[in-house]
Each structure stands twice: as C-alpha cells, then as structure tokens.
Amino acid sequence: QVQLVESGGGSVQAGGSLRLSCAASGYPTCRHAMSWYRQAPGKEREFVSTIDPYGSTGYADSVKGRFTISQDNAKNTMYLQMNSLKPEDTAMYYCKKTFLARGWGCPGNGLDYWGKGTLVTISS
C-alpha cells in the first residue's frame, strides 16, 4: 500500500532554515507527482510546492525564492529546503503523492495519497 512519512520538522527562529523529507513507499514505478502542502491552525490547507516526474517544479507565491523542492528517485524521497523562514510559515506540513495515469498494477489517474504531517514552528 502507499505510505508517505514526513520528517525534519521542528522549531527554529525567524530567518533560519529547515529541510523536510518525505519518504514514499508503494507503487514506485507508477507515474506520479509529489507535492507539499501546509495547514496552520484555523486555516485551510494550502499548496506549497510540487515536482513532476520530469523534474519540473512549481511554488506558491508566498514561498518563491525561499523554498526549494527536490527529489531523490533512487531513495524514493522528496525534500523541501526551507530558508529565510518567517513566523507565517508556521504550520503542519504534509506530503502528497498524486498518480498521473493508470498503468498495469498502478492506481488510477488523479488518485491522491497523504502523509500524516510534520510540524514546523517559526518563532520571531
């Protein structure tokens, strides 16, 4: 079954850095995209960044120039390098895996799987 496990969250002062990791298992050969989302208390979950099978990336305007998404295909792991952190970045950060096409033994196109989240707290 698909499993996503985030790690690397913690507490850091404003201006500091953290690197989040998402270790993925299940259907490793199936075409998919990976994304990061975050949710602060009392707010809706919001998109942070995404990376597709070809290495193309996208970012929310609020994190452009500060966050960098990457992946290590050999390790089936996605990363989010977060620099110049702000108190507004405080949130639970979630990893999402989205399957892009149905293949032999692969989940259907558009099917999403989520990790349990890792907490990031930025103090001023």
CSV table of N, CA and C in Angstrom, one decimal:
chain,number,residue,atom,x,y,z
A,1,GLN,N,0.8,-1.2,0.0
A,1,GLN,CA,0.0,0.0,0.0
A,1,GLN,C,0.9,1.2,0.0
A,2,VAL,N,0.3,2.4,-0.4
A,2,VAL,CA,1.1,3.6,-0.5
A,2,VAL,C,1.3,4.1,0.9
A,3,GLN,N,2.5,4.5,1.3
A,3,GLN,CA,2.8,5.1,2.6
A,3,GLN,C,3.7,6.3,2.4
A,4,LEU,N,3.4,7.4,3.0
A,4,LEU,CA,4.2,8.6,2.9
A,4,LEU,C,4.5,9.0,4.4
A,5,VAL,N,5.8,9.2,4.7
A,5,VAL,CA,6.3,9.6,6.0
A,5,VAL,C,7.1,10.8,6.0
A,6,GLU,N,6.6,11.9,6.5
A,6,GLU,CA,7.4,13.2,6.6
A,6,GLU,C,8.3,13.2,7.8
A,7,SER,N,9.4,14.0,7.7
A,7,SER,CA,10.3,14.2,8.8
A,7,SER,C,11.0,15.5,8.6
A,8,GLY,N,11.7,16.0,9.6
A,8,GLY,CA,12.5,17.2,9.5
A,8,GLY,C,11.9,18.4,10.1
A,9,GLY,N,10.7,18.3,10.6
A,9,GLY,CA,10.0,19.5,11.2
A,9,GLY,C,10.7,19.8,12.5
A,10,GLY,N,10.4,20.9,13.1
A,10,GLY,CA,10.9,21.4,14.3
A,10,GLY,C,10.7,22.8,14.6
A,11,SER,N,11.3,23.4,15.6
A,11,SER,CA,11.2,24.8,15.9
A,11,SER,C,12.5,25.5,15.6
A,12,VAL,N,12.4,26.7,15.0
A,12,VAL,CA,13.5,27.5,14.5
A,12,VAL,C,13.2,29.0,14.6
A,13,GLN,N,14.2,29.8,14.8
A,13,GLN,CA,14.0,31.2,14.8
A,13,GLN,C,13.7,31.8,13.4
A,14,ALA,N,13.0,32.9,13.3
A,14,ALA,CA,12.8,33.5,12.0
A,14,ALA,C,14.2,33.8,11.4
A,15,GLY,N,14.2,33.5,10.1
A,15,GLY,CA,15.5,33.7,9.3
A,15,GLY,C,16.3,32.4,9.2
A,16,GLY,N,15.9,31.4,10.0
A,16,GLY,CA,16.6,30.1,10.0
A,16,GLY,C,16.1,29.2,8.8
A,17,SER,N,16.6,28.0,8.8
A,17,SER,CA,16.3,27.0,7.8
A,17,SER,C,16.0,25.7,8.3
A,18,LEU,N,15.2,24.9,7.6
A,18,LEU,CA,14.8,23.6,7.9
A,18,LEU,C,14.8,22.8,6.5
A,19,ARG,N,15.0,21.5,6.6
A,19,ARG,CA,14.8,20.7,5.4
A,19,ARG,C,13.9,19.5,5.8
A,20,LEU,N,12.7,19.5,5.1
A,20,LEU,CA,11.7,18.5,5.3
A,20,LEU,C,12.0,17.3,4.3
A,21,SER,N,11.7,16.1,4.7
A,21,SER,CA,11.8,14.9,3.9
A,21,SER,C,10.5,14.2,3.9
A,22,CYS,N,10.2,13.6,2.8
A,22,CYS,CA,9.0,12.7,2.6
A,22,CYS,C,9.5,11.4,2.0
A,23,ALA,N,9.5,10.3,2.8
A,23,ALA,CA,9.8,9.0,2.3
A,23,ALA,C,8.6,8.3,1.8
A,24,ALA,N,8.6,7.9,0.5
A,24,ALA,CA,7.5,7.2,-0.1
A,24,ALA,C,7.7,5.8,-0.3
A,25,SER,N,6.7,5.0,-0.2
A,25,SER,CA,6.7,3.6,-0.5
A,25,SER,C,5.4,3.2,-1.1
A,26,GLY,N,5.4,2.1,-1.9
A,26,GLY,CA,4.3,1.6,-2.6
A,26,GLY,C,4.2,2.1,-4.1
A,27,TYR,N,4.1,1.3,-5.0
A,27,TYR,CA,3.9,1.6,-6.4
A,27,TYR,C,5.0,2.5,-6.9
A,28,PRO,N,6.3,2.2,-6.7
A,28,PRO,CA,7.4,3.1,-7.0
A,28,PRO,C,7.6,3.3,-8.5
A,29,THR,N,7.1,2.4,-9.4
A,29,THR,CA,7.3,2.5,-10.8
A,29,THR,C,6.1,3.2,-11.5
A,30,CYS,N,5.1,3.6,-10.8
A,30,CYS,CA,3.9,4.2,-11.4
A,30,CYS,C,4.1,5.7,-11.5
A,31,ARG,N,3.7,6.3,-12.6
A,31,ARG,CA,3.9,7.7,-12.8
A,31,ARG,C,3.2,8.5,-11.8
A,32,HIS,N,3.8,9.5,-11.2
A,32,HIS,CA,3.2,10.3,-10.2
A,32,HIS,C,3.9,11.7,-10.0
A,33,ALA,N,3.2,12.6,-9.4
A,33,ALA,CA,3.8,13.8,-8.9
A,33,ALA,C,3.8,13.9,-7.4
A,34,MET,N,4.7,14.7,-6.9
A,34,MET,CA,4.8,14.8,-5.4
A,34,MET,C,4.6,16.3,-5.1
A,35,SER,N,4.0,16.6,-4.0
A,35,SER,CA,3.7,17.9,-3.6
A,35,SER,C,3.8,18.1,-2.1
A,36,TRP,N,4.0,19.4,-1.7
A,36,TRP,CA,4.0,19.8,-0.3
A,36,TRP,C,2.8,20.7,-0.1
A,37,TYR,N,2.1,20.5,1.0
A,37,TYR,CA,1.0,21.4,1.4
A,37,TYR,C,1.2,21.7,2.9
A,38,ARG,N,0.6,22.8,3.4
A,38,ARG,CA,0.7,23.1,4.8
A,38,ARG,C,-0.6,23.6,5.3
A,39,GLN,N,-0.8,23.5,6.6
A,39,GLN,CA,-2.0,24.0,7.2
A,39,GLN,C,-1.7,24.5,8.6
A,40,ALA,N,-2.1,25.8,8.8
A,40,ALA,CA,-1.9,26.5,10.0
A,40,ALA,C,-3.2,26.3,10.8
A,41,PRO,N,-3.2,26.4,12.2
A,41,PRO,CA,-4.4,26.3,13.0
A,41,PRO,C,-5.5,27.3,12.5
A,42,GLY,N,-6.7,26.8,12.4
A,42,GLY,CA,-7.8,27.6,12.0
A,42,GLY,C,-7.8,28.1,10.5
A,43,LYS,N,-6.9,27.6,9.7
A,43,LYS,CA,-6.8,27.9,8.3
A,43,LYS,C,-7.0,26.7,7.4
A,44,GLU,N,-7.3,26.9,6.2
A,44,GLU,CA,-7.4,25.9,5.2
A,44,GLU,C,-6.0,25.4,4.8
A,45,ARG,N,-6.0,24.1,4.4
A,45,ARG,CA,-4.7,23.6,3.9
A,45,ARG,C,-4.4,24.3,2.5
A,46,GLU,N,-3.1,24.7,2.4
A,46,GLU,CA,-2.7,25.4,1.2
A,46,GLU,C,-1.6,24.7,0.5
A,47,PHE,N,-1.5,24.9,-0.8
A,47,PHE,CA,-0.4,24.4,-1.6
A,47,PHE,C,0.9,25.2,-1.3
A,48,VAL,N,2.0,24.4,-1.3
A,48,VAL,CA,3.3,25.0,-1.1
A,48,VAL,C,4.2,24.8,-2.3
A,49,SER,N,4.3,23.6,-2.8
A,49,SER,CA,5.2,23.3,-3.9
A,49,SER,C,4.9,21.9,-4.5
A,50,THR,N,5.4,21.7,-5.7
A,50,THR,CA,5.1,20.5,-6.4
A,50,THR,C,6.3,20.2,-7.4
A,51,ILE,N,6.5,18.9,-7.6
A,51,ILE,CA,7.5,18.5,-8.6
A,51,ILE,C,6.9,17.3,-9.4
A,52,ASP,N,7.1,17.3,-10.7
A,52,ASP,CA,6.5,16.3,-11.5
A,52,ASP,C,7.6,15.2,-11.9
A,53,PRO,N,7.2,14.2,-12.7
A,53,PRO,CA,8.2,13.1,-13.0
A,53,PRO,C,9.4,13.6,-13.8
A,54,TYR,N,9.2,14.7,-14.5
A,54,TYR,CA,10.3,15.2,-15.3
A,54,TYR,C,11.2,16.3,-14.6
A,55,GLY,N,10.9,16.5,-13.4
A,55,GLY,CA,11.7,17.4,-12.6
A,55,GLY,C,11.2,18.9,-12.6
A,56,SER,N,10.1,19.1,-13.3
A,56,SER,CA,9.5,20.5,-13.3
A,56,SER,C,8.9,20.8,-12.0
A,57,THR,N,9.1,22.0,-11.5
A,57,THR,CA,8.7,22.4,-10.2
A,57,THR,C,7.8,23.6,-10.2
A,58,GLY,N,7.0,23.7,-9.2
A,58,GLY,CA,6.1,24.9,-9.0
A,58,GLY,C,6.0,25.3,-7.5
A,59,TYR,N,5.8,26.6,-7.3
A,59,TYR,CA,5.8,27.1,-5.9
A,59,TYR,C,4.6,28.1,-5.7
A,60,ALA,N,4.1,28.1,-4.5
A,60,ALA,CA,3.2,29.1,-4.1
A,60,ALA,C,4.0,30.4,-4.1
A,61,ASP,N,3.3,31.5,-4.4
A,61,ASP,CA,4.0,32.8,-4.4
A,61,ASP,C,4.6,33.2,-3.0
A,62,SER,N,4.0,32.7,-2.0
A,62,SER,CA,4.4,33.0,-0.6
A,62,SER,C,5.8,32.4,-0.3
A,63,VAL,N,6.2,31.4,-1.0
A,63,VAL,CA,7.5,30.7,-0.7
A,63,VAL,C,8.5,30.8,-1.8
A,64,LYS,N,8.2,31.4,-2.9
A,64,LYS,CA,9.1,31.5,-4.1
A,64,LYS,C,10.4,32.3,-3.6
A,65,GLY,N,11.5,31.7,-4.0
A,65,GLY,CA,12.8,32.3,-3.6
A,65,GLY,C,13.3,31.9,-2.3
A,66,ARG,N,12.5,31.3,-1.5
A,66,ARG,CA,12.9,30.8,-0.2
A,66,ARG,C,12.9,29.3,0.0
A,67,PHE,N,12.0,28.6,-0.7
A,67,PHE,CA,11.8,27.2,-0.6
A,67,PHE,C,12.3,26.5,-1.9
A,68,THR,N,12.9,25.3,-1.8
A,68,THR,CA,13.3,24.6,-2.9
A,68,THR,C,12.8,23.1,-2.8
A,69,ILE,N,12.1,22.6,-3.7
A,69,ILE,CA,11.6,21.2,-3.7
A,69,ILE,C,12.6,20.4,-4.6
A,70,SER,N,12.8,19.2,-4.2
A,70,SER,CA,13.7,18.3,-4.9
A,70,SER,C,13.3,16.9,-4.6
A,71,GLN,N,13.9,15.9,-5.4
A,71,GLN,CA,13.6,14.5,-5.2
A,71,GLN,C,14.8,13.7,-5.5
A,72,ASP,N,14.9,12.6,-4.8
A,72,ASP,CA,15.9,11.6,-5.0
A,72,ASP,C,15.2,10.3,-5.4
A,73,ASN,N,15.1,10.0,-6.7
A,73,ASN,CA,14.4,8.9,-7.2
A,73,ASN,C,14.9,7.6,-6.7
A,74,ALA,N,16.2,7.5,-6.5
A,74,ALA,CA,16.8,6.2,-6.0
A,74,ALA,C,16.3,5.9,-4.6
A,75,LYS,N,16.1,6.9,-3.8
A,75,LYS,CA,15.7,6.7,-2.4
A,75,LYS,C,14.2,6.9,-2.3
A,76,ASN,N,13.5,7.2,-3.3
A,76,ASN,CA,12.0,7.4,-3.3
A,76,ASN,C,11.7,8.5,-2.2
A,77,THR,N,12.5,9.5,-2.2
A,77,THR,CA,12.3,10.6,-1.2
A,77,THR,C,12.2,12.0,-1.8
A,78,MET,N,11.3,12.8,-1.3
A,78,MET,CA,11.2,14.2,-1.7
A,78,MET,C,11.6,15.1,-0.6
A,79,TYR,N,12.2,16.2,-0.9
A,79,TYR,CA,12.7,17.2,0.1
A,79,TYR,C,12.1,18.5,-0.2
A,80,LEU,N,12.0,19.3,0.9
A,80,LEU,CA,11.7,20.7,0.8
A,80,LEU,C,12.7,21.5,1.7
A,81,GLN,N,13.6,22.2,1.0
A,81,GLN,CA,14.6,23.0,1.7
A,81,GLN,C,13.9,24.4,1.9
A,82,MET,N,13.8,24.8,3.2
A,82,MET,CA,13.1,26.0,3.6
A,82,MET,C,14.1,26.9,4.2
A,83,ASN,N,14.4,28.1,3.5
A,83,ASN,CA,15.3,29.1,4.0
A,83,ASN,C,14.6,30.4,4.3
A,84,SER,N,15.2,31.2,5.0
A,84,SER,CA,14.7,32.5,5.4
A,84,SER,C,13.3,32.4,5.9
A,85,LEU,N,13.1,31.5,6.9
A,85,LEU,CA,11.8,31.2,7.4
A,85,LEU,C,11.2,32.3,8.2
A,86,LYS,N,9.9,32.5,8.1
A,86,LYS,CA,9.1,33.5,8.7
A,86,LYS,C,8.1,32.9,9.7
A,87,PRO,N,7.6,33.7,10.6
A,87,PRO,CA,6.6,33.2,11.5
A,87,PRO,C,5.3,32.7,10.8
A,88,GLU,N,5.1,33.3,9.6
A,88,GLU,CA,3.9,33.0,8.8
A,88,GLU,C,4.0,31.6,8.2
A,89,ASP,N,5.3,31.0,8.2
A,89,ASP,CA,5.5,29.7,7.7
A,89,ASP,C,5.1,28.6,8.7
A,90,THR,N,4.8,29.0,9.9
A,90,THR,CA,4.4,28.0,11.0
A,90,THR,C,3.1,27.3,10.5
A,91,ALA,N,3.2,25.9,10.5
A,91,ALA,CA,2.1,25.1,10.1
A,91,ALA,C,2.5,23.6,10.2
A,92,MET,N,1.5,22.8,10.0
A,92,MET,CA,1.8,21.4,9.8
A,92,MET,C,2.0,21.2,8.3
A,93,TYR,N,3.1,20.6,7.9
A,93,TYR,CA,3.5,20.4,6.5
A,93,TYR,C,3.2,18.9,6.1
A,94,TYR,N,2.5,18.8,5.0
A,94,TYR,CA,2.0,17.5,4.5
A,94,TYR,C,2.6,17.1,3.2
A,95,CYS,N,3.0,15.9,3.0
A,95,CYS,CA,3.4,15.4,1.7
A,95,CYS,C,2.2,14.7,1.0
A,96,LYS,N,2.1,15.0,-0.3
A,96,LYS,CA,1.1,14.4,-1.1
A,96,LYS,C,1.7,13.7,-2.4
A,97,LYS,N,1.2,12.5,-2.6
A,97,LYS,CA,1.6,11.8,-3.9
A,97,LYS,C,0.3,11.7,-4.7
A,98,THR,N,0.4,12.1,-6.0
A,98,THR,CA,-0.7,12.1,-6.9
A,98,THR,C,-0.3,11.2,-8.1
A,99,PHE,N,-1.1,10.2,-8.4
A,99,PHE,CA,-0.8,9.3,-9.5
A,99,PHE,C,-1.4,10.0,-10.8
A,100,LEU,N,-0.6,10.0,-11.8
A,100,LEU,CA,-0.9,10.8,-13.0
A,100,LEU,C,-1.5,10.0,-14.2
A,101,ALA,N,-1.4,8.7,-14.1
A,101,ALA,CA,-2.0,7.9,-15.2
A,101,ALA,C,-2.2,6.4,-14.7
A,102,ARG,N,-3.2,5.8,-15.2
A,102,ARG,CA,-3.4,4.4,-14.8
A,102,ARG,C,-2.5,3.5,-15.7
A,103,GLY,N,-1.7,2.6,-15.0
A,103,GLY,CA,-0.9,1.7,-15.7
A,103,GLY,C,-1.2,0.3,-15.1
A,104,TRP,N,-0.4,-0.7,-15.6
A,104,TRP,CA,-0.6,-2.1,-15.1
A,104,TRP,C,-0.2,-2.1,-13.7
A,105,GLY,N,-1.2,-2.4,-12.8
A,105,GLY,CA,-1.0,-2.5,-11.4
A,105,GLY,C,-0.9,-1.2,-10.7
A,106,CYS,N,-1.1,-0.1,-11.4
A,106,CYS,CA,-1.0,1.3,-10.8
A,106,CYS,C,-2.3,1.8,-10.4
A,107,PRO,N,-2.4,2.7,-9.4
A,107,PRO,CA,-3.6,3.4,-9.0
A,107,PRO,C,-4.1,4.3,-10.2
A,108,GLY,N,-5.3,4.7,-10.1
A,108,GLY,CA,-5.9,5.5,-11.2
A,108,GLY,C,-5.4,6.9,-11.3
A,109,ASN,N,-5.5,7.5,-12.4
A,109,ASN,CA,-5.1,8.9,-12.7
A,109,ASN,C,-5.9,9.8,-11.7
A,110,GLY,N,-5.1,10.7,-11.1
A,110,GLY,CA,-5.7,11.7,-10.2
A,110,GLY,C,-5.8,11.2,-8.8
A,111,LEU,N,-5.5,10.0,-8.4
A,111,LEU,CA,-5.7,9.5,-7.1
A,111,LEU,C,-4.6,10.0,-6.2
A,112,ASP,N,-5.0,10.6,-5.0
A,112,ASP,CA,-4.1,11.2,-4.1
A,112,ASP,C,-3.9,10.4,-2.8
A,113,TYR,N,-2.6,10.5,-2.3
A,113,TYR,CA,-2.3,9.9,-1.0
A,113,TYR,C,-1.6,10.9,-0.2
A,114,TRP,N,-1.8,10.9,1.1
A,114,TRP,CA,-1.3,11.9,2.0
A,114,TRP,C,-0.5,11.3,3.1
A,115,GLY,N,0.6,12.0,3.6
A,115,GLY,CA,1.3,11.7,4.8
A,115,GLY,C,0.6,12.2,6.0
A,116,LYS,N,1.1,11.9,7.2
A,116,LYS,CA,0.5,12.4,8.4
A,116,LYS,C,0.9,13.8,8.8
A,117,GLY,N,2.0,14.3,8.2
A,117,GLY,CA,2.4,15.7,8.5
A,117,GLY,C,3.6,15.8,9.5
A,118,THR,N,4.3,16.9,9.4
A,118,THR,CA,5.4,17.2,10.3
A,118,THR,C,5.3,18.7,10.6
A,119,LEU,N,5.4,19.0,11.9
A,119,LEU,CA,5.1,20.3,12.4
A,119,LEU,C,6.3,21.2,12.3
A,120,VAL,N,6.1,22.4,11.8
A,120,VAL,CA,7.1,23.4,11.6
A,120,VAL,C,6.7,24.7,12.4
A,121,THR,N,7.5,25.1,13.4
A,121,THR,CA,7.2,26.3,14.2
A,121,THR,C,8.3,27.3,14.1
A,122,ILE,N,8.0,28.5,13.6
A,122,ILE,CA,8.9,29.6,13.5
A,122,ILE,C,8.6,30.7,14.5
A,123,SER,N,9.6,31.0,15.3
A,123,SER,CA,9.4,32.0,16.3
A,123,SER,C,10.1,33.3,15.9
A,124,SER,N,9.5,34.4,16.3
A,124,SER,CA,10.0,35.7,15.9
A,124,SER,C,11.0,36.2,16.9
